[in-house]
Amino acid sequence: MKKIPVREVMTPIYDYTTIHQNATIKEAIDVLKKSFFLDDQGNIHGHASLLVVNQKKELVGILTLKSILEALVIAKKENENVFNSYYWLYFLEETHKSAAGIPVKKVMRSRKLVSVKTDDDIMDAVELIVKHKVNSIPVINGAGRLVGILRSKDIFGMINELL
């Protein structure tokens, strides 16, 4: 099987959206929504995650759609003891408000979980995606700087070359 370096398949960082780790879930949702667009055939395209950076613009994690859903669960659990079933509409509204204010860093997936280098073989990256049950992996260069993201849909786009 031909070895394919990750850099040939990844989405470059300049084509992806970042957000600061102290931003709120509401801000992240707003930023993520801006990545969506309709193509000429009416298909919806957009990112399913945001790269999370610190003050120095260094990658510290990834915020996925699943992470945003986790924020709703956190908010629900925080509000469960306060409201009873008679006030479920109020409870639901408060849960959404609470989730909106949760900092991104509280629910993001840490960069330390997994990343790949630009020269790593794509099949090694596939193994990491499967092992860690994730849909995307940050790509770093030899100096440890973020240069892109490798998404499972990027890999799927060139699956014939891997078989």
Short mmCIF file of N, CA, C and O in Angstrom, two decimals, residues 21-29 71-72 74-75 78 93-107:
data_model
loop_
_atom_site.label_atom_id
_atom_site.label_comp_id
_atom_site.label_asym_id
_atom_site.label_seq_id
_atom_site.Cartn_x
_atom_site.Cartn_y
_atom_site.Cartn_z
N GLN A 21 -10.23 29.92 23.83
CA GLN A 21 -10.68 28.98 24.86
C GLN A 21 -11.61 29.60 25.90
O GLN A 21 -12.39 28.89 26.54
N ASN A 22 -11.56 30.91 26.08
CA ASN A 22 -12.43 31.57 27.05
C ASN A 22 -13.76 32.03 26.46
O ASN A 22 -14.60 32.58 27.17
N ALA A 23 -13.95 31.82 25.16
CA ALA A 23 -15.22 32.17 24.53
C ALA A 23 -16.31 31.28 25.12
O ALA A 23 -16.04 30.21 25.66
N THR A 24 -17.54 31.72 24.98
CA THR A 24 -18.67 30.93 25.50
C THR A 24 -19.20 29.99 24.41
O THR A 24 -18.91 30.16 23.22
N ILE A 25 -19.99 29.03 24.84
CA ILE A 25 -20.63 28.11 23.91
C ILE A 25 -21.50 28.89 22.92
O ILE A 25 -21.53 28.60 21.73
N LYS A 26 -22.21 29.91 23.39
CA LYS A 26 -23.03 30.74 22.50
C LYS A 26 -22.18 31.37 21.42
O LYS A 26 -22.53 31.35 20.24
N GLU A 27 -21.04 31.92 21.79
CA GLU A 27 -20.14 32.52 20.80
C GLU A 27 -19.64 31.46 19.82
O GLU A 27 -19.55 31.71 18.61
N ALA A 28 -19.32 30.28 20.33
CA ALA A 28 -18.85 29.19 19.47
C ALA A 28 -19.92 28.77 18.47
O ALA A 28 -19.62 28.54 17.29
N ILE A 29 -21.15 28.68 18.92
CA ILE A 29 -22.25 28.32 18.03
C ILE A 29 -22.38 29.36 16.92
O ILE A 29 -22.53 29.02 15.74
N ALA A 71 -22.33 20.47 26.59
CA ALA A 71 -22.60 21.69 27.36
C ALA A 71 -24.06 21.73 27.79
O ALA A 71 -24.37 22.15 28.91
N LEU A 72 -24.97 21.28 26.92
CA LEU A 72 -26.39 21.24 27.29
C LEU A 72 -26.62 20.26 28.43
O LEU A 72 -27.41 20.53 29.35
N ILE A 74 -24.39 19.35 30.72
CA ILE A 74 -23.82 19.96 31.93
C ILE A 74 -24.80 20.97 32.52
O ILE A 74 -25.06 20.98 33.71
N ALA A 75 -25.32 21.83 31.67
CA ALA A 75 -26.26 22.85 32.14
C ALA A 75 -27.52 22.22 32.72
O ALA A 75 -28.04 22.67 33.75
N GLU A 78 -26.74 20.92 36.15
CA GLU A 78 -26.58 22.01 37.10
C GLU A 78 -27.92 22.60 37.51
O GLU A 78 -28.08 23.08 38.62
N GLU A 93 -35.63 26.79 29.40
CA GLU A 93 -35.07 28.10 29.03
C GLU A 93 -33.79 28.38 29.84
O GLU A 93 -32.78 28.82 29.30
N GLU A 94 -33.83 28.09 31.12
CA GLU A 94 -32.66 28.32 31.97
C GLU A 94 -31.51 27.39 31.59
O GLU A 94 -30.34 27.78 31.65
N THR A 95 -31.82 26.17 31.20
CA THR A 95 -30.78 25.23 30.76
C THR A 95 -30.06 25.78 29.54
O THR A 95 -28.84 25.78 29.47
N HIS A 96 -30.82 26.27 28.58
CA HIS A 96 -30.20 26.83 27.37
C HIS A 96 -29.36 28.06 27.71
O HIS A 96 -28.27 28.23 27.18
N LYS A 97 -29.88 28.91 28.58
CA LYS A 97 -29.12 30.10 28.99
C LYS A 97 -27.83 29.68 29.69
O LYS A 97 -26.76 30.25 29.44
N SER A 98 -27.92 28.69 30.56
CA SER A 98 -26.74 28.22 31.28
C SER A 98 -25.71 27.63 30.33
O SER A 98 -24.52 27.87 30.45
N ALA A 99 -26.18 26.84 29.38
CA ALA A 99 -25.27 26.23 28.41
C ALA A 99 -24.59 27.29 27.56
O ALA A 99 -23.40 27.18 27.25
N ALA A 100 -25.32 28.33 27.20
CA ALA A 100 -24.77 29.39 26.36
C ALA A 100 -23.58 30.06 27.01
O ALA A 100 -22.65 30.49 26.33
N GLY A 101 -23.57 30.15 28.33
CA GLY A 101 -22.50 30.84 29.03
C GLY A 101 -21.32 29.97 29.44
O GLY A 101 -20.33 30.48 29.97
N ILE A 102 -21.40 28.68 29.20
CA ILE A 102 -20.30 27.78 29.57
C ILE A 102 -19.08 28.10 28.72
O ILE A 102 -19.18 28.21 27.50
N PRO A 103 -17.90 28.24 29.33
CA PRO A 103 -16.69 28.50 28.54
C PRO A 103 -16.33 27.30 27.66
O PRO A 103 -16.49 26.15 28.08
N VAL A 104 -15.85 27.58 26.48
CA VAL A 104 -15.44 26.54 25.53
C VAL A 104 -14.46 25.57 26.18
O VAL A 104 -14.55 24.36 25.99
N LYS A 105 -13.51 26.09 26.96
CA LYS A 105 -12.47 25.23 27.54
C LYS A 105 -13.04 24.17 28.48
O LYS A 105 -12.39 23.16 28.73
N LYS A 106 -14.26 24.38 28.97
CA LYS A 106 -14.87 23.41 29.89
C LYS A 106 -15.34 22.14 29.17
O LYS A 106 -15.40 21.08 29.77
N VAL A 107 -15.67 22.25 27.88
CA VAL A 107 -16.21 21.09 27.16
C VAL A 107 -15.37 20.67 25.95
O VAL A 107 -15.68 19.67 25.31
#
